[in-house]
Amino acid sequence: MLLSTALAALTLSTLSEARPRHSSRQANNTTNTSSSTSLQFLGINESGPEFGETSLPGTYNTDYTWLNLSTIDTFVAQGFNTFRINTLMERMVSTKDMTSALDVAYMGNLTRDVEYITSLGAYAMIVPHNYGRFYSSIITDSSAFSTFWTNVAKVYANNSKVIFDTNNEYHDMSCKLVAELNQAAIDGIRSAGAVSQYITVEGNAYSGAWTWTTQADAVDDLTNAETMGNLTDPSDKIIYEMHQYLDSDGSGTSETCVSSTIGSKRLVAATEWLRANSKVGMIGEFAGAVNNICEEAIADMLNYIAANSDVWNGALWWGAGPWWGDYMFSVEPADGVAFTTYVPMLAGYA
């Protein structure tokens, strides 16, 4: 999610922005729903370590925070098995050089949370919530990016329950560059000896499922569908991670979902691309507000994912975390605004 004005209703002195601005181009899709089945990866986005992105590296418990691990127990008891931990590259390293040594304190806290999650038998997904940027500049040095990922992956090389997500929501950059950075991350991770873990790759245009095949970049006039299909992994464990919100512009900033069937409609084109290219995908971010239309739309989306489990293997709700307060999508146990509505619904797909 793009850190933006959606947190204006929250306490800005405590929280940083954490919201997406996805493209407004919508595919003309059809509905395909079915009864629910279990998803391989059913989970939650955990926020806090990526907050305070305008204060770098920032101060722990002032600009950013870490997970409340007791809430992980609550989710695992409901059948959730995947937790996407949103971090920042600038805090993961010790200097303003992304190839520098890892920051001991920040990485220590990350490792504590990762090890707690995986000790429960669940997956811990590590994602730099950086949008393809480092200190606000588009990452163009694929070699440095590969080195960054080698350094991170070495820490978790022996933990097969870790998932590496190359970067959150690349946007407004060359699709060719995005593919190059994803490949560099894959190569860096595998060179670290981390060969058993899944790697999720994300596309340009905020990795939106509904625009995966249609939205061309302003640099090369290419889409994710045209540039992301040739990624290679010697471990053959790539998952194509896409995000999808259900409001009119797909940004996830409105409580209004377009229709009760918009969830499935916005996944059809991406589903066809995954199947035609023998790929597997995951919805790494999705959410809806607590109202009848959104609840129907979320159920519709989950049913569609389950019905197309040959190409979709998971879905991760946005979001949870100790600093969300009264944020409309929060499922932070047990008083998150959406907790009582959506956690039981999602648990039906465990």
XYZ file of N, CA and C in Angstrom, residues 96-262:
501
model
N 23.454 4.765 4.191
C 22.634 5.129 3.038
C 23.046 4.390 1.771
N 23.875 3.388 1.899
C 24.272 2.502 0.803
C 23.537 1.182 0.997
N 22.708 0.788 0.033
C 21.919 -0.423 0.223
C 22.758 -1.687 0.276
N 24.028 -1.610 -0.127
C 24.897 -2.779 -0.044
C 25.635 -2.857 1.283
N 25.412 -1.905 2.164
C 26.141 -1.882 3.437
C 25.650 -2.984 4.366
N 26.374 -3.168 5.452
C 26.007 -4.185 6.433
C 24.599 -3.929 6.966
N 23.939 -4.986 7.352
C 22.591 -4.865 7.885
C 22.612 -4.197 9.256
N 21.544 -3.455 9.550
C 21.441 -2.784 10.839
C 21.113 -3.813 11.924
N 21.934 -3.863 12.942
C 21.819 -4.917 13.952
C 20.500 -4.830 14.721
N 20.127 -3.634 15.161
C 18.929 -3.501 15.994
C 17.652 -3.790 15.206
N 17.515 -3.158 14.048
C 16.295 -3.329 13.254
C 16.154 -4.777 12.797
N 17.245 -5.339 12.291
C 17.183 -6.717 11.822
C 16.996 -7.691 12.979
N 17.492 -7.318 14.151
C 17.265 -8.164 15.317
C 15.795 -8.261 15.664
N 15.101 -7.134 15.604
C 13.662 -7.139 15.866
C 12.898 -7.892 14.784
N 13.318 -7.704 13.529
C 12.678 -8.435 12.436
C 12.859 -9.938 12.625
N 14.069 -10.341 12.947
C 14.350 -11.765 13.118
C 13.569 -12.348 14.289
N 13.427 -11.572 15.361
C 12.605 -12.033 16.488
C 11.184 -12.338 16.027
N 10.599 -11.421 15.248
C 9.225 -11.613 14.782
C 9.129 -12.766 13.792
N 10.095 -12.840 12.886
C 10.117 -13.930 11.909
C 10.198 -15.279 12.615
N 11.110 -15.393 13.562
C 11.305 -16.676 14.232
C 10.096 -17.059 15.079
N 9.426 -16.070 15.645
C 8.217 -16.377 16.413
C 7.135 -16.945 15.495
N 6.937 -16.275 14.371
C 5.913 -16.721 13.418
C 6.220 -18.119 12.900
N 7.441 -18.331 12.472
C 7.777 -19.624 11.873
C 7.837 -20.736 12.914
N 8.085 -20.388 14.175
C 8.063 -21.406 15.230
C 6.670 -21.978 15.423
N 5.657 -21.228 14.998
C 4.272 -21.690 15.075
C 3.869 -22.503 13.847
N 4.816 -22.673 12.925
C 4.537 -23.416 11.704
C 3.975 -22.576 10.585
N 3.906 -21.260 10.796
C 3.385 -20.343 9.782
C 4.524 -19.771 8.948
N 4.160 -19.105 7.853
C 5.128 -18.455 6.979
C 5.283 -16.988 7.370
N 6.518 -16.519 7.359
C 6.815 -15.103 7.568
C 7.349 -14.533 6.262
N 6.594 -13.625 5.660
C 7.007 -12.982 4.418
C 7.678 -11.652 4.746
N 8.872 -11.461 4.249
C 9.623 -10.224 4.466
C 9.510 -9.371 3.221
N 8.956 -8.159 3.357
C 8.803 -7.268 2.206
C 9.276 -5.865 2.547
N 10.244 -5.349 1.809
C 10.566 -3.921 1.918
C 9.434 -3.106 1.287
N 8.809 -2.253 2.078
C 7.652 -1.472 1.622
C 8.170 -0.195 0.958
N 8.913 -0.375 -0.144
C 9.702 0.719 -0.719
C 9.267 1.195 -2.094
N 8.343 0.519 -2.737
C 7.827 0.962 -4.039
C 8.907 1.091 -5.111
N 9.960 0.264 -4.993
C 11.043 0.345 -5.964
C 11.925 1.557 -5.783
N 11.903 2.135 -4.580
C 12.705 3.318 -4.280
C 13.611 3.069 -3.074
N 14.677 3.854 -3.004
C 15.580 3.844 -1.853
C 15.937 5.286 -1.571
N 15.608 5.749 -0.388
C 15.728 7.175 -0.062
C 15.089 8.036 -1.154
N 13.882 7.657 -1.521
C 12.996 8.401 -2.433
C 13.408 8.362 -3.897
N 14.517 7.729 -4.233
C 14.969 7.645 -5.629
C 14.698 6.251 -6.188
N 14.230 6.200 -7.432
C 13.994 4.913 -8.080
C 15.277 4.095 -8.082
N 15.167 2.832 -7.699
C 16.325 1.943 -7.702
C 16.640 1.557 -9.142
N 17.829 1.875 -9.590
C 18.247 1.543 -10.954
C 19.455 0.610 -10.979
N 20.135 0.453 -9.853
C 21.330 -0.386 -9.771
C 20.908 -1.798 -9.376
N 20.709 -2.645 -10.372
C 20.231 -3.997 -10.087
C 21.281 -4.819 -9.344
N 22.558 -4.526 -9.569
C 23.611 -5.246 -8.864
C 23.576 -4.942 -7.368
N 23.400 -3.671 -7.031
C 23.299 -3.289 -5.618
C 22.056 -3.899 -4.983
N 20.965 -3.914 -5.732
C 19.718 -4.496 -5.231
C 19.904 -5.990 -4.969
N 20.623 -6.654 -5.856
C 20.912 -8.072 -5.677
C 21.748 -8.297 -4.423
N 22.743 -7.435 -4.208
C 23.585 -7.554 -3.014
C 22.774 -7.351 -1.744
N 21.884 -6.360 -1.767
C 21.000 -6.150 -0.617
C 20.263 -7.436 -0.285
N 19.695 -8.061 -1.301
C 18.913 -9.260 -1.047
C 19.785 -10.444 -0.640
N 20.999 -10.515 -1.150
C 21.918 -11.556 -0.691
C 22.172 -11.414 0.802
N 22.416 -10.180 1.233
C 22.700 -9.940 2.649
C 21.513 -10.310 3.536
N 20.316 -9.943 3.098
C 19.122 -10.265 3.890
C 18.872 -11.773 3.894
N 18.969 -12.386 2.724
C 18.644 -13.808 2.614
C 19.595 -14.686 3.412
N 20.841 -14.256 3.569
C 21.795 -15.044 4.360
C 21.297 -15.257 5.786
N 20.603 -14.267 6.320
C 20.115 -14.353 7.700
C 19.085 -15.466 7.850
N 18.318 -15.707 6.786
C 17.189 -16.635 6.866
C 17.357 -17.838 5.948
N 18.576 -18.086 5.507
C 18.816 -19.118 4.496
C 18.378 -20.503 4.952
N 18.395 -20.753 6.240
C 18.063 -22.084 6.741
C 16.625 -22.203 7.230
N 15.829 -21.180 6.996
C 14.438 -21.192 7.456
C 13.512 -21.263 6.244
N 13.013 -22.435 5.966
C 12.190 -22.629 4.765
C 10.810 -22.007 4.892
N 10.445 -21.540 6.084
C 9.148 -20.899 6.293
C 9.184 -19.397 6.021
N 10.329 -18.882 5.627
C 10.437 -17.480 5.230
C 10.083 -17.359 3.756
N 9.367 -16.309 3.416
C 9.086 -15.961 2.023
C 9.693 -14.594 1.771
N 10.384 -14.443 0.664
C 10.990 -13.165 0.307
C 10.141 -12.469 -0.754
N 9.677 -11.268 -0.452
C 8.904 -10.433 -1.382
C 9.838 -9.318 -1.841
N 10.148 -9.264 -3.125
C 11.261 -8.429 -3.589
C 11.105 -6.947 -3.290
N 9.877 -6.405 -3.354
C 9.605 -5.004 -3.039
C 8.116 -4.768 -3.162
N 7.607 -3.888 -2.342
C 6.185 -3.582 -2.376
C 5.853 -2.557 -3.451
N 4.993 -2.933 -4.374
C 4.319 -2.017 -5.294
C 5.243 -1.057 -6.055
N 6.095 -1.624 -6.888
C 6.821 -0.784 -7.844
C 5.796 0.066 -8.605
N 6.163 1.289 -8.920
C 5.207 2.124 -9.667
C 5.928 3.249 -10.391
N 5.300 3.732 -11.453
C 5.782 4.882 -12.212
C 7.251 4.753 -12.583
N 7.584 3.597 -13.129
C 8.942 3.339 -13.588
C 8.865 2.396 -14.781
N 9.990 2.077 -15.352
C 10.032 1.191 -16.503
C 9.661 -0.231 -16.097
N 8.751 -0.837 -16.845
C 8.411 -2.234 -16.579
C 9.612 -3.148 -16.816
N 10.446 -2.795 -17.788
C 11.673 -3.566 -18.009
C 12.566 -3.515 -16.780
N 12.693 -2.332 -16.186
C 13.509 -2.179 -14.982
C 12.916 -2.980 -13.827
N 11.610 -2.953 -13.687
C 10.966 -3.719 -12.619
C 11.283 -5.204 -12.765
N 11.187 -5.720 -13.977
C 11.517 -7.125 -14.210
C 12.989 -7.395 -13.904
N 13.855 -6.471 -14.296
C 15.289 -6.619 -14.033
C 15.572 -6.650 -12.531
N 14.912 -5.791 -11.781
C 15.111 -5.765 -10.330
C 14.586 -7.042 -9.680
N 13.454 -7.525 -10.142
C 12.940 -8.787 -9.613
C 13.910 -9.932 -9.870
N 14.461 -9.996 -11.082
C 15.416 -11.060 -11.385
C 16.679 -10.920 -10.548
N 17.128 -9.686 -10.345
C 18.312 -9.453 -9.513
C 18.073 -9.918 -8.085
N 16.878 -9.661 -7.575
C 16.548 -10.109 -6.222
C 16.549 -11.631 -6.138
N 15.931 -12.281 -7.112
C 15.917 -13.747 -7.137
C 17.341 -14.287 -7.130
N 18.177 -13.736 -8.010
C 19.559 -14.208 -8.115
C 20.320 -13.981 -6.811
N 20.109 -12.819 -6.193
C 20.793 -12.518 -4.942
C 20.365 -13.444 -3.819
N 19.093 -13.715 -3.735
C 18.571 -14.602 -2.688
C 19.130 -16.008 -2.848
N 19.098 -16.532 -4.048
C 19.585 -17.897 -4.258
C 21.101 -17.987 -4.060
N 21.826 -16.933 -4.404
C 23.281 -16.962 -4.217
C 23.663 -16.962 -2.745
N 22.726 -16.561 -1.873
C 22.978 -16.567 -0.434
C 22.808 -17.955 0.171
N 22.415 -18.911 -0.644
C 22.161 -20.250 -0.137
C 20.740 -20.450 0.334
N 19.901 -19.442 0.152
C 18.479 -19.553 0.493
C 17.760 -20.148 -0.709
N 17.693 -21.458 -0.760
C 17.182 -22.137 -1.950
C 15.840 -22.817 -1.725
N 15.389 -22.873 -0.476
C 14.147 -23.594 -0.183
C 12.936 -22.680 -0.059
N 13.164 -21.374 -0.048
C 12.088 -20.424 0.220
C 11.356 -20.006 -1.053
N 10.070 -19.695 -0.903
C 9.326 -19.057 -1.983
C 9.779 -17.607 -2.113
N 9.709 -17.094 -3.334
C 9.978 -15.684 -3.614
C 8.756 -15.118 -4.319
N 8.206 -14.035 -3.794
C 7.109 -13.363 -4.488
C 7.668 -12.166 -5.243
N 7.278 -12.058 -6.492
C 7.712 -10.951 -7.344
C 6.514 -10.045 -7.598
N 6.763 -8.755 -7.653
C 5.688 -7.783 -7.867
C 5.948 -6.981 -9.129
N 4.869 -6.508 -9.729
C 4.965 -5.761 -10.964
C 4.893 -4.266 -10.767
N 4.962 -3.558 -11.876
C 4.828 -2.102 -11.910
C 3.355 -1.729 -11.690
N 3.061 -0.435 -11.653
C 1.682 0.048 -11.488
C 1.059 -0.497 -10.209
N 1.842 -0.481 -9.140
C 1.402 -0.952 -7.822
C 1.018 -2.424 -7.824
N 1.531 -3.154 -8.811
C 1.288 -4.590 -8.936
C -0.198 -4.930 -8.955
N -0.991 -4.048 -9.533
C -2.434 -4.260 -9.580
C -2.827 -5.413 -10.484
N -3.659 -6.306 -9.969
C -4.136 -7.418 -10.793
C -4.974 -6.916 -11.956
N -5.818 -5.928 -11.718
C -6.779 -5.483 -12.745
C -6.112 -4.760 -13.901
N -4.877 -4.296 -13.710
C -4.164 -3.602 -14.786
C -2.933 -4.368 -15.259
N -2.768 -5.603 -14.806
C -1.570 -6.376 -15.119
C -1.350 -6.504 -16.628
N -2.408 -6.670 -17.363
C -2.288 -6.905 -18.806
C -2.549 -5.660 -19.644
N -2.935 -4.551 -19.006
C -3.405 -3.397 -19.783
C -2.636 -2.106 -19.574
N -2.090 -1.877 -18.394
C -1.483 -0.571 -18.122
C -0.018 -0.552 -18.529
N 0.295 0.225 -19.543
C 1.666 0.343 -20.034
C 2.397 1.456 -19.301
N 3.707 1.282 -19.146
C 4.491 2.319 -18.476
C 4.760 3.474 -19.427
N 5.202 4.594 -18.879
C 5.456 5.795 -19.676
C 6.852 5.804 -20.276
N 7.656 4.795 -19.952
C 9.040 4.750 -20.428
C 9.152 3.925 -21.704
N 8.689 2.682 -21.641
C 8.827 1.754 -22.766
C 7.495 1.359 -23.396
N 6.392 1.868 -22.851
C 5.054 1.529 -23.332
C 4.816 0.024 -23.268
N 5.237 -0.583 -22.152
C 5.073 -2.013 -21.951
C 4.286 -2.272 -20.671
N 3.626 -3.417 -20.616
C 2.852 -3.813 -19.442
C 3.606 -4.864 -18.632
N 3.111 -5.138 -17.436
C 3.665 -6.234 -16.647
C 3.543 -7.557 -17.390
N 2.425 -7.746 -18.067
C 2.209 -8.990 -18.802
C 3.275 -9.210 -19.866
N 3.788 -8.114 -20.415
C 4.785 -8.212 -21.484
C 6.209 -8.336 -20.961
N 6.453 -8.026 -19.707
C 7.831 -7.973 -19.212
C 8.141 -8.936 -18.074
N 7.137 -9.419 -17.374
C 7.399 -10.200 -16.160
C 7.403 -11.709 -16.378
N 7.054 -12.166 -17.541
C 6.877 -13.597 -17.757
C 8.145 -14.400 -17.895
N 9.289 -13.737 -18.091
C 10.527 -14.476 -18.343
C 11.433 -14.590 -17.126
N 10.940 -14.268 -15.949
C 11.747 -14.425 -14.740
C 12.076 -15.896 -14.525
N 13.290 -16.161 -14.052
C 13.724 -17.541 -13.834
C 14.212 -17.727 -12.404
N 14.047 -18.937 -11.915
C 14.466 -19.282 -10.558
C 14.923 -20.732 -10.548
N 16.187 -20.999 -10.186
C 16.659 -22.386 -10.174
C 15.883 -23.275 -9.211
N 15.258 -22.666 -8.204
C 14.452 -23.441 -7.253
C 12.997 -23.575 -7.687
N 12.619 -22.873 -8.742
C 11.261 -22.928 -9.295
C 10.205 -22.654 -8.222
N 10.417 -21.559 -7.468
C 9.489 -21.222 -6.383
C 9.052 -19.760 -6.470
N 8.864 -19.269 -7.691
C 8.372 -17.905 -7.889
C 6.854 -17.878 -7.756
N 6.362 -16.898 -7.028
C 4.929 -16.603 -6.965
C 4.731 -15.170 -7.440
N 3.824 -14.959 -8.371
C 3.526 -13.615 -8.866
C 2.523 -12.957 -7.920
N 3.009 -11.964 -7.197
C 2.160 -11.299 -6.214
C 1.497 -10.065 -6.812
N 0.184 -10.057 -6.755
C -0.595 -8.912 -7.230
C -1.463 -8.392 -6.094
N -1.849 -7.137 -6.187
C -2.697 -6.508 -5.172
C -4.001 -6.068 -5.814
N -5.080 -6.080 -5.032
C -6.357 -5.676 -5.602
C -7.310 -5.137 -4.547
N -7.707 -3.886 -4.751
C -8.730 -3.243 -3.923
C -9.981 -3.026 -4.765
N -11.085 -2.725 -4.112
C -12.385 -2.846 -4.761
C -13.156 -1.544 -4.865
N -12.525 -0.417 -4.535
C -13.190 0.871 -4.723
C -13.023 1.333 -6.168
N -13.590 2.468 -6.518
C -13.702 2.857 -7.926
C -12.360 3.009 -8.616
N -11.351 3.518 -7.920
C -10.043 3.694 -8.550
C -9.044 2.622 -8.135
N -9.496 1.637 -7.391
C -8.622 0.538 -6.992
C -7.559 0.923 -5.993
N -7.747 2.042 -5.301
C -6.709 2.543 -4.396
C -6.835 2.022 -2.977
N -8.005 1.518 -2.614
C -8.202 1.074 -1.246
C -8.323 2.205 -0.253
N -8.796 3.358 -0.714
C -8.926 4.517 0.171
C -10.374 4.889 0.453
N -11.306 4.167 -0.133
C -12.726 4.468 0.049
C -13.439 3.292 0.705
N -14.460 3.580 1.486
C -15.274 2.537 2.096
C -16.283 1.945 1.117
N -16.369 2.512 -0.084
C -17.369 2.082 -1.060
C -16.766 1.122 -2.075
N -17.271 -0.094 -2.133
C -16.874 -1.052 -3.159
C -17.793 -0.888 -4.367
N -17.249 -1.070 -5.559
C -17.978 -0.792 -6.797
C -19.243 -1.625 -6.916
N -19.135 -2.916 -6.624
C -20.286 -3.818 -6.727
C -19.981 -5.080 -5.947
N -20.958 -5.922 -5.797
C -20.761 -7.166 -5.054
C -19.963 -8.196 -5.841
N -19.762 -7.954 -7.139
C -19.001 -8.895 -7.972
C -17.691 -8.311 -8.483
N -17.327 -7.138 -8.001
C -16.120 -6.485 -8.515
C -14.853 -7.267 -8.161
